[in-house]
XYZ file of C-alpha atoms in Angstrom:
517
model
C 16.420 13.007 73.146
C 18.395 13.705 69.513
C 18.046 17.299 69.033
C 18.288 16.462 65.549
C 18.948 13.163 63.276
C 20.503 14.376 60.686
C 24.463 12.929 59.435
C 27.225 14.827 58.765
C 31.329 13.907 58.342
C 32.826 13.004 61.260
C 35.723 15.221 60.256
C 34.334 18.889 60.471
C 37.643 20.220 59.599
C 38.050 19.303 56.480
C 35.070 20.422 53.511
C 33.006 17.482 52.650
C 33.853 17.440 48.883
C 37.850 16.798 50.218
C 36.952 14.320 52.578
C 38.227 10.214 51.404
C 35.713 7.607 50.877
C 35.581 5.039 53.723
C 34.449 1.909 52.018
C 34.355 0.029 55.409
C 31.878 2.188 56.742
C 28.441 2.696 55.239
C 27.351 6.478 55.406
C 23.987 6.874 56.146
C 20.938 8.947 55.571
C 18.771 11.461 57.550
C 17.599 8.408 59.665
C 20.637 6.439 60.104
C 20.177 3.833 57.721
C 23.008 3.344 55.232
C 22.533 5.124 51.944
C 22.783 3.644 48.723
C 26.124 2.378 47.396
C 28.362 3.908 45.023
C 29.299 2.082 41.783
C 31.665 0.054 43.187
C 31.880 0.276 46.445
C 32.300 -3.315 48.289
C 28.951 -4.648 49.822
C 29.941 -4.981 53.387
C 27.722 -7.685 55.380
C 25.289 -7.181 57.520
C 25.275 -8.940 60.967
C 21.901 -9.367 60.951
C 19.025 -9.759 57.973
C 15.671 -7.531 58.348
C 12.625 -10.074 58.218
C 9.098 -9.455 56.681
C 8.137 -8.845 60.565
C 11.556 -6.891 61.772
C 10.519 -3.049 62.335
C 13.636 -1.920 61.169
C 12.800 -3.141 57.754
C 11.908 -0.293 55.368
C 8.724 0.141 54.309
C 7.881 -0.006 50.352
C 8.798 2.749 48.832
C 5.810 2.464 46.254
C 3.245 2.544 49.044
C 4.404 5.327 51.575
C 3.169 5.021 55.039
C 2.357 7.731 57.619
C 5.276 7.128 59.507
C 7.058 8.306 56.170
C 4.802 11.349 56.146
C 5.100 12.230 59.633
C 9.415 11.401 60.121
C 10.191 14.425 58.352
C 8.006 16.518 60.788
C 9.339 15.165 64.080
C 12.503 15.552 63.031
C 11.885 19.500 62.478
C 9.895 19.793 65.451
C 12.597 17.781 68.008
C 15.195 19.651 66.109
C 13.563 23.333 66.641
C 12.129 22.191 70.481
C 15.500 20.932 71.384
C 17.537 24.107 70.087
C 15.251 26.520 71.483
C 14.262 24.676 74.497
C 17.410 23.282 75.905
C 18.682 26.185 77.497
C 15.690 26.681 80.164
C 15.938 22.864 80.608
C 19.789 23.054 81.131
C 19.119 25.081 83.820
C 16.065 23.062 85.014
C 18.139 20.423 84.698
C 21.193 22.088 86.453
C 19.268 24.012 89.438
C 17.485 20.261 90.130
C 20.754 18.617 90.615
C 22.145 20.849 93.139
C 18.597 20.781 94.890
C 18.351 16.523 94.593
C 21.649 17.076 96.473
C 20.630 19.289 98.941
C 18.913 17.326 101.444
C 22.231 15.417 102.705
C 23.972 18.992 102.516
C 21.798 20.820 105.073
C 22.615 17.456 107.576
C 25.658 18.924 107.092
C 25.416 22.200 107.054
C 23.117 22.734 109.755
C 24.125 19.813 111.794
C 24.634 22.214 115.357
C 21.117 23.366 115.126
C 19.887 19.559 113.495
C 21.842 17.899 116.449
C 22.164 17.194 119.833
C 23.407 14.512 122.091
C 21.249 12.219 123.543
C 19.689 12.547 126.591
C 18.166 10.710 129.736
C 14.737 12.135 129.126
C 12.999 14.682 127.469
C 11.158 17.431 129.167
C 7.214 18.442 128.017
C 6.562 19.821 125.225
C 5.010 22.683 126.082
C 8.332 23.422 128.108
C 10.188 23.178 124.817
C 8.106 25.884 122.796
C 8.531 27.860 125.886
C 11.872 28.266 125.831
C 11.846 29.178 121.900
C 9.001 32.000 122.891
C 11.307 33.384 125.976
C 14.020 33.401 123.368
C 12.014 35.295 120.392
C 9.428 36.991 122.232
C 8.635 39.138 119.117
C 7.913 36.046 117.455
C 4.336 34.086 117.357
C 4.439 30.779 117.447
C 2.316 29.295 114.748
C 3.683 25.019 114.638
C 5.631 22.624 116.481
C 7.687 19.485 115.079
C 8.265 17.364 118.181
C 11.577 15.476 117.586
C 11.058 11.981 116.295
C 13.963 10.074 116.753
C 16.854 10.306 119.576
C 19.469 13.134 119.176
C 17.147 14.939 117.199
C 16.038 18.735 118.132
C 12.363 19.973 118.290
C 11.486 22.669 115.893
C 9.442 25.808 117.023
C 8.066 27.900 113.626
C 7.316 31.074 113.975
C 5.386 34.109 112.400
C 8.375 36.699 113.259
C 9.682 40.041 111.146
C 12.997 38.505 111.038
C 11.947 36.477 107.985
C 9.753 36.970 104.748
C 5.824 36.858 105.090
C 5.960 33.497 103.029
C 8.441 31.931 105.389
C 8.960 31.108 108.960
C 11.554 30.951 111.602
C 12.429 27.861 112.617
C 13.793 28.067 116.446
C 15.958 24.765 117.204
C 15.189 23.687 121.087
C 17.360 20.533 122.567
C 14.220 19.035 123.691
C 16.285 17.315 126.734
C 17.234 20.529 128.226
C 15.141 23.190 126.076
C 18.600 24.337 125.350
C 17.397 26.772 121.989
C 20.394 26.004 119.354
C 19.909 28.545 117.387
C 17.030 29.857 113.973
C 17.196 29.682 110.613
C 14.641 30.565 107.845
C 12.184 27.550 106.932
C 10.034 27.740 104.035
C 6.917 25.423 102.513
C 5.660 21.886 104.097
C 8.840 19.936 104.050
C 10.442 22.728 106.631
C 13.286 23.926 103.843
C 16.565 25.517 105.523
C 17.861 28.264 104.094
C 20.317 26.560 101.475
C 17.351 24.178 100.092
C 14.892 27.233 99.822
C 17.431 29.019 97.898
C 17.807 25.938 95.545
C 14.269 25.746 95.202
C 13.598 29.121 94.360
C 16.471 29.201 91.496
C 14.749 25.709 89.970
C 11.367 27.022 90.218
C 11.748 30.917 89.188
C 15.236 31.435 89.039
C 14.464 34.550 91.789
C 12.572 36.454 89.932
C 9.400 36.239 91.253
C 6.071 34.967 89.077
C 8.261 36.280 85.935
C 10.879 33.644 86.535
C 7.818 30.454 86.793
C 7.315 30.864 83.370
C 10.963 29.555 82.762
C 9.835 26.696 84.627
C 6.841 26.028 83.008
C 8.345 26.377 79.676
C 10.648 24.012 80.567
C 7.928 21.549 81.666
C 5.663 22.102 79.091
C 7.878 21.287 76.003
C 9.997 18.341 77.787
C 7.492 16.253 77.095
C 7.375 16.884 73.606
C 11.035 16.686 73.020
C 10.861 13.174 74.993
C 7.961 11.632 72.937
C 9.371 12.908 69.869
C 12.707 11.511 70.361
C 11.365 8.621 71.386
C 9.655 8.010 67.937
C 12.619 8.428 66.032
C 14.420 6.823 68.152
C 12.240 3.085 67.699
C 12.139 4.408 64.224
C 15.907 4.374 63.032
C 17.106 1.317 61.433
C 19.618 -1.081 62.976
C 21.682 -3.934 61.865
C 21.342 -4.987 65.816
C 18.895 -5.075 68.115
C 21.092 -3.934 71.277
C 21.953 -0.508 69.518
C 17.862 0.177 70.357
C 18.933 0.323 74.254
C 23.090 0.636 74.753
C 25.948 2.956 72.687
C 27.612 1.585 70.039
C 31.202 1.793 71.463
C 32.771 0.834 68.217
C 30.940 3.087 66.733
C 33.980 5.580 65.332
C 33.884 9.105 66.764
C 31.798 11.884 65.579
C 28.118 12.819 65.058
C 26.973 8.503 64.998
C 28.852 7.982 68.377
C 27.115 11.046 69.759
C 23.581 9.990 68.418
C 24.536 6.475 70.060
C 24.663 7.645 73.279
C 22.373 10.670 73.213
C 19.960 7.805 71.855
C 20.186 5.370 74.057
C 20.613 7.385 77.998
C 17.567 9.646 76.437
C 15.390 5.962 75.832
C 16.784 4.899 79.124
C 15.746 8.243 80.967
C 12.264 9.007 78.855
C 9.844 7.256 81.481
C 11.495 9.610 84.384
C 11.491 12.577 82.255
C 7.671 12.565 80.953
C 7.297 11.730 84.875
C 9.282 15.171 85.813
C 7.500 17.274 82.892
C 4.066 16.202 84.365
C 4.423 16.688 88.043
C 6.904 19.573 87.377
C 3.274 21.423 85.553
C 0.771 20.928 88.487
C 3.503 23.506 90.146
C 3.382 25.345 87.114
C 1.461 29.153 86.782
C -1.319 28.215 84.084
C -1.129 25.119 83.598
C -1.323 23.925 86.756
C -4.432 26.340 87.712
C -5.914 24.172 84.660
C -4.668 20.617 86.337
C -5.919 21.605 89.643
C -9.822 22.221 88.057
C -9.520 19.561 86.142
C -8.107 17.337 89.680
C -11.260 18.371 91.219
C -13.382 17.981 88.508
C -12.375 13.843 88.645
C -13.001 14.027 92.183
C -9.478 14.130 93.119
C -8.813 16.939 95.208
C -6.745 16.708 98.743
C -8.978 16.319 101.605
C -8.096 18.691 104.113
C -9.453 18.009 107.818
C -12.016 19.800 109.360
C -10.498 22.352 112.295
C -13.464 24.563 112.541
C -14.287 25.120 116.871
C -17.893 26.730 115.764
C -16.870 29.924 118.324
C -15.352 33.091 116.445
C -14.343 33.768 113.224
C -13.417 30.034 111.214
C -11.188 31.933 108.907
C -7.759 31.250 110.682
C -5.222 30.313 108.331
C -1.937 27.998 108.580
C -3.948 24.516 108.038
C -3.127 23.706 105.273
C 0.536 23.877 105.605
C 2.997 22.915 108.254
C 3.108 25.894 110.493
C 3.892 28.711 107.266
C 4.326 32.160 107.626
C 1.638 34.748 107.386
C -1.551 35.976 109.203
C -1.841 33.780 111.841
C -4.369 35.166 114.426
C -3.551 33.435 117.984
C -6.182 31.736 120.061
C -7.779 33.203 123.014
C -9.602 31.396 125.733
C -9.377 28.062 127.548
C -6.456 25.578 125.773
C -6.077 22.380 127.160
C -1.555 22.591 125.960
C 0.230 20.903 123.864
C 1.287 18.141 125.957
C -2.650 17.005 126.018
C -3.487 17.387 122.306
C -0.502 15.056 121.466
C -1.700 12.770 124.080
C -5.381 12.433 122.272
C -3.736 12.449 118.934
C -1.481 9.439 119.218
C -4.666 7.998 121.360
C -6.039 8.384 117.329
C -3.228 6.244 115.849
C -1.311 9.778 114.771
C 2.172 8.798 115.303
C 5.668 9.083 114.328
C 6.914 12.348 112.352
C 4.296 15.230 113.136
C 3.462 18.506 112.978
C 1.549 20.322 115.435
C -0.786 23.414 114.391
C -1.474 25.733 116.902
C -5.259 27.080 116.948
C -6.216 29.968 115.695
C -9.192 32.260 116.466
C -12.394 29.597 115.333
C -9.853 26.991 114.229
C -8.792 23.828 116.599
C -5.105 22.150 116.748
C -4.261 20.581 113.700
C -1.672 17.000 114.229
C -0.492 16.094 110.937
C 1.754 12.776 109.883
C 4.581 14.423 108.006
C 6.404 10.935 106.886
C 6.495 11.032 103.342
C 9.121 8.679 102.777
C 7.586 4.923 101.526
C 5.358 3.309 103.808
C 3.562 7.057 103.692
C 2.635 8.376 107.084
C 0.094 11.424 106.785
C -3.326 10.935 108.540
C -4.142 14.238 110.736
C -6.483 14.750 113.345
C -8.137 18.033 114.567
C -8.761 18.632 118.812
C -10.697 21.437 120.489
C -8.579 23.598 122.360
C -11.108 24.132 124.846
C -11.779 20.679 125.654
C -9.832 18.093 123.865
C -12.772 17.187 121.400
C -11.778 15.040 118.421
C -13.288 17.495 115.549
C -12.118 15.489 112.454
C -9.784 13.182 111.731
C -8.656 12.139 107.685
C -6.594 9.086 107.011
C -4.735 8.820 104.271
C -5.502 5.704 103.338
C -9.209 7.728 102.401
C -7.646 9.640 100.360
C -9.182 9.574 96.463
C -6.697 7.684 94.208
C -5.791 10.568 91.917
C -5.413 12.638 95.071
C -3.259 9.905 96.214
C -0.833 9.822 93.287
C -0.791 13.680 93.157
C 0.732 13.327 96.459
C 3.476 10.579 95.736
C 4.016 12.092 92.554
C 5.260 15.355 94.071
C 7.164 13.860 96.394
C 8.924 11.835 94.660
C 9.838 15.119 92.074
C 10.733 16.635 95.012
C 13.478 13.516 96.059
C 11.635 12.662 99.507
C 9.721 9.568 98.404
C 11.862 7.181 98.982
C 14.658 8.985 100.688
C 18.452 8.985 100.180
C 17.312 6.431 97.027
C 14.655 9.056 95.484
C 17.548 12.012 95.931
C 20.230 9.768 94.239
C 17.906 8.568 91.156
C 16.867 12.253 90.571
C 20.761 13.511 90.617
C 21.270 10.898 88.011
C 18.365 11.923 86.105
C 19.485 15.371 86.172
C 23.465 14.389 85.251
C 21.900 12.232 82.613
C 19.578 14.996 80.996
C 22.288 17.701 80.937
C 24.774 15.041 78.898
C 21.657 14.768 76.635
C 22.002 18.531 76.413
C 25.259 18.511 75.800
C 25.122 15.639 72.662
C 21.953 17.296 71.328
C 24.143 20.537 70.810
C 27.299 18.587 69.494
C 24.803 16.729 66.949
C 24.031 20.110 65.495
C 27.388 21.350 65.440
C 28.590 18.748 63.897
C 26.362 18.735 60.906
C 26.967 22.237 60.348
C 28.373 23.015 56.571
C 31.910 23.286 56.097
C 32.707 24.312 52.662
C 34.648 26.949 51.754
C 35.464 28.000 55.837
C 32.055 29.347 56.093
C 31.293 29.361 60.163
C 27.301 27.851 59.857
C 24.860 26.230 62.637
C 23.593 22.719 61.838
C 20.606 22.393 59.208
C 16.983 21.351 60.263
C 14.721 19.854 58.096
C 12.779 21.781 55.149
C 9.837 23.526 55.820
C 6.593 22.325 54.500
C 6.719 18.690 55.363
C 3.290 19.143 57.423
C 1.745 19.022 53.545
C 2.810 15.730 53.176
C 0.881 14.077 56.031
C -2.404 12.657 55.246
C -5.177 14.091 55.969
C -6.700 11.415 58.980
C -3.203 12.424 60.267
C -2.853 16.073 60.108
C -6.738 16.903 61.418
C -6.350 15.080 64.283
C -3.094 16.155 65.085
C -4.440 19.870 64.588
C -7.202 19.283 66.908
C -4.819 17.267 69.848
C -2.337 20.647 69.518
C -4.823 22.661 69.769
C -6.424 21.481 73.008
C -3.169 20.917 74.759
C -2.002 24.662 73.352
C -5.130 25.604 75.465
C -4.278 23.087 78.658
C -0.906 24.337 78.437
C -0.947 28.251 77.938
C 2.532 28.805 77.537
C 3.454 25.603 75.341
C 0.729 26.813 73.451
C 2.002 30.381 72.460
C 5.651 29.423 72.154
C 4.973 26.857 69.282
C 2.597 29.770 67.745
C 5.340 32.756 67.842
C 7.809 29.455 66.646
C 5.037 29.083 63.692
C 4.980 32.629 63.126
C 8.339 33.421 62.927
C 9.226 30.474 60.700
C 6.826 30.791 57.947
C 8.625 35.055 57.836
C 11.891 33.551 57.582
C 10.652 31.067 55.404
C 9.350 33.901 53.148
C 12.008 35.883 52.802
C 14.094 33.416 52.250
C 12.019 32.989 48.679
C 11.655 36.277 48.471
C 15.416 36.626 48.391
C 15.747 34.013 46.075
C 13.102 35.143 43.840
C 15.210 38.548 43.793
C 18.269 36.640 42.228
């Protein structure tokens, strides 16, 4: 959205007291809307006249609205959020695009271990996970993904020293032949290779650890802001047509108007998707999303997670509620009916299609888990005794609360495996999309830089002080709403305070210095 909506002459080169009238076109003011004439100047005609009922005509100036009251501060606020913001969304922005296109790019890059040629038949299960344990005998096998389609290869996770604690490796066994095709680091639920981890980690914490998620959260916390705000003065501006609300004005002549034509229109086009990415991008988020996730439960809207407890040993086993992750994993001891059985009782339970199997753990049963994410949504799991094939639980997702529900599709679809190929496209194009918005914003602000007398000077925001001219049913409970998301939202909450802060000292010495002369 406009990083600022200010105008300035399209012709930064040349000092604004130098630069010729242009009768044809009408300047405007801080909103867009022409400015008043010059004795003299020709009247051009408008192509289309405001009605009492059009909301692009102005309001009277004799009785001043809130909207007139509050303008002036959105316009400082999306000017200051989208200078000092933009960078860590840039590379939000940036780091998102390479990872929307990262999905088709590990077909690709790991096809040899991905691949294999179809065969006759495949051979048990339990054969297949053998031959990945004979393989990496220092390994422990913790999950299984059974291939799900033909020419696919079965993928064997394992707890091993060869990767981080956090991680797993992921042993690639032709399940034909249990030919092993090779290993490769996999990371989180959706069974990241190498090149997508590495993505993932740059978008979320740019690889530095819990440091870098505040970047992130940043980032999410104050897009939001800059969308709403942008938004407002967007619908706000006046127009002499009503298509300039949604597409560029291509006749518009170059400079600063063409710029806030485009950056006006893309940012109105792409402000639904963007307030979706800024709210599903926080529930990943350090502090904010410890406050979503109490406040998830708290509606009643937590994940179910099912039930793998055996009632023998310790039930503290670990690895359920992922897809076979790295860590602790404690193996089972005692009678185990094999993989080949549990699948057998599983799909006897309707669990079909794209799984993961969880091996037990010490007090903990096999977990089979629908992994299909992709639209219909495929992720009931059942749990089975080891010892004798007893169904111990069994969720659905179809059981699922509805805020748990959308928590689910939501994150999915942020993370481009909704609806596919389709979700990974419309999220590169989101991403392409925000980083021209970027781009404009920054132009905008050069452009309306002063250029008299050579001087080399950064774009103008509004004055301070317009927060004095809001009423006062406006300004309390705008105080009060900031101050409860400040508190949701830890870090969106102290950045606008140290912004606060360090305006109103510039702010002073600025009439200190003038004070001084």
């Amino acid at each position: 959205m406009a990083i600022d909506d200010h105008p300035k002459p399209d012709n930064p080169d040349v000092p604004e007291a130098h630069q010729a009238p242009q009768t044809p076109q009408v300047p405007e003011q801080l909103d867009g809307s022409p400015a008043p004439e010059a004795p003299g100047t020709p009247t051009p005609t408008p192509t289309l006249t405001p009605t009492p009922d059009d909301p692009s005509t102005p309001d009277d100036p004799s009785k001043p609205g809130p909207w007139s009251a509050l303008r002036p501060l959105l316009l400082r606020l999306h000017f200051y959020a989208g200078i000092l913001i933009a960078p860590f969304l840039f590379v939000a922005a940036a780091s998102g695009l390479l990872y929307s296109l990262s999905y088709q790019a590990e077909k690709v890059l790991y096809s040899h271990e991905l691949e294999v040629p179809v065969g006759d038949s495949a051979i048990p299960l339990s054969q297949q996970v053998d031959a990945a344990r004979d393989a990496y005998p220092e390994g422990e096998v913790t999950a299984v993904w059974p291939a799900y389609e033909d020419g696919m290869t079965t993928r064997v996770l394992m707890a091993s020293p060869k990767v981080d604690e956090d991680k797993s490796l992921a042993v690639f066994v032709n399940p034909y032949n249990g030919e092993v095709r090779g290993e490769l680091a996999s990371y989180g639920s959706s069974g990241a290779l190498p090149l997508r981890t590495w993505l993932d980690e740059l978008h979320r914490d740019l690889h530095l650890g819990d440091t870098g998620r505040h970047y992130s959260e940043l980032a999410a916390s104050w897009l939001w802001v800059v969308v709403l705000g942008g938004l407002l003065l967007w619908f706000g501006r006046r127009r002499a047509r009503r298509r300039e609300l949604i597409r560029p004005e291509r006749k518009q002549k170059k400079g600063r108007a063409r710029t806030l034509s485009w950056h006006g229109s893309v940012g109105l086009w792409a402000a639904l998707a963007l307030l979706f990415l800024s709210a599903t991008g926080l529930t990943w988020s350090r502090f904010a999303g410890e406050n979503i996730d109490v406040l998830k439960s708290g509606l009643g809207g937590a994940t179910p997670v099912v039930d793998a407890a055996t009632g023998n040993g310790d039930a503290a086993g670990g690895g359920h509620g992922d897809h076979g992750g790295g860590g602790g994993h404690a193996g089972h001891e005692g009678a185990d009916i094999g993989l080949d059985r549990v699948l057998e009782i599983a799909r006897g339970e309707g669990i079909e299609g794209k799984l993961s199997v969880i091996l037990p753990t010490e007090g903990q049963g096999y977990v089979v888990k629908e992994t299909d994410a992709e639209f219909p949504l495929h992720l009931d799991s059942v749990a089975v005794d080891p010892a004798d094939g007893t169904v111990l639980d069994t969720v659905r997702f179809a059981d699922y609360p509805l805020l748990a529900k959308l928590t689910r599709v939501g994150i999915d679809a942020h993370m481009g495996v909704f609806l596919g190929l389709v979700n990974q496209l419309l999220l590169a194009a989101l991403m392409l999309g925000t980083l021209l918005l970027i781009v404009w914003g920054y132009r905008m602000w050069w452009l309306r830089r002063p250029t008299r007398a050579g001087a080399l000077r950064m774009g103008r925001p509004m004055p301070r002080g317009t927060w004095r001219k809001l009423p006062v049913y406006v300004l309390l409970p705008l105080l009060a709403v900031t101050a409860v998301l400040g508190w949701f939202m830890p870090l969106f909450g102290l950045s606008l305070l140290a912004s606060l802060v360090v305006d109103a000292v510039a702010g002073a010495l600025k009439q200190r210095r003038r004070t001084a002369v």
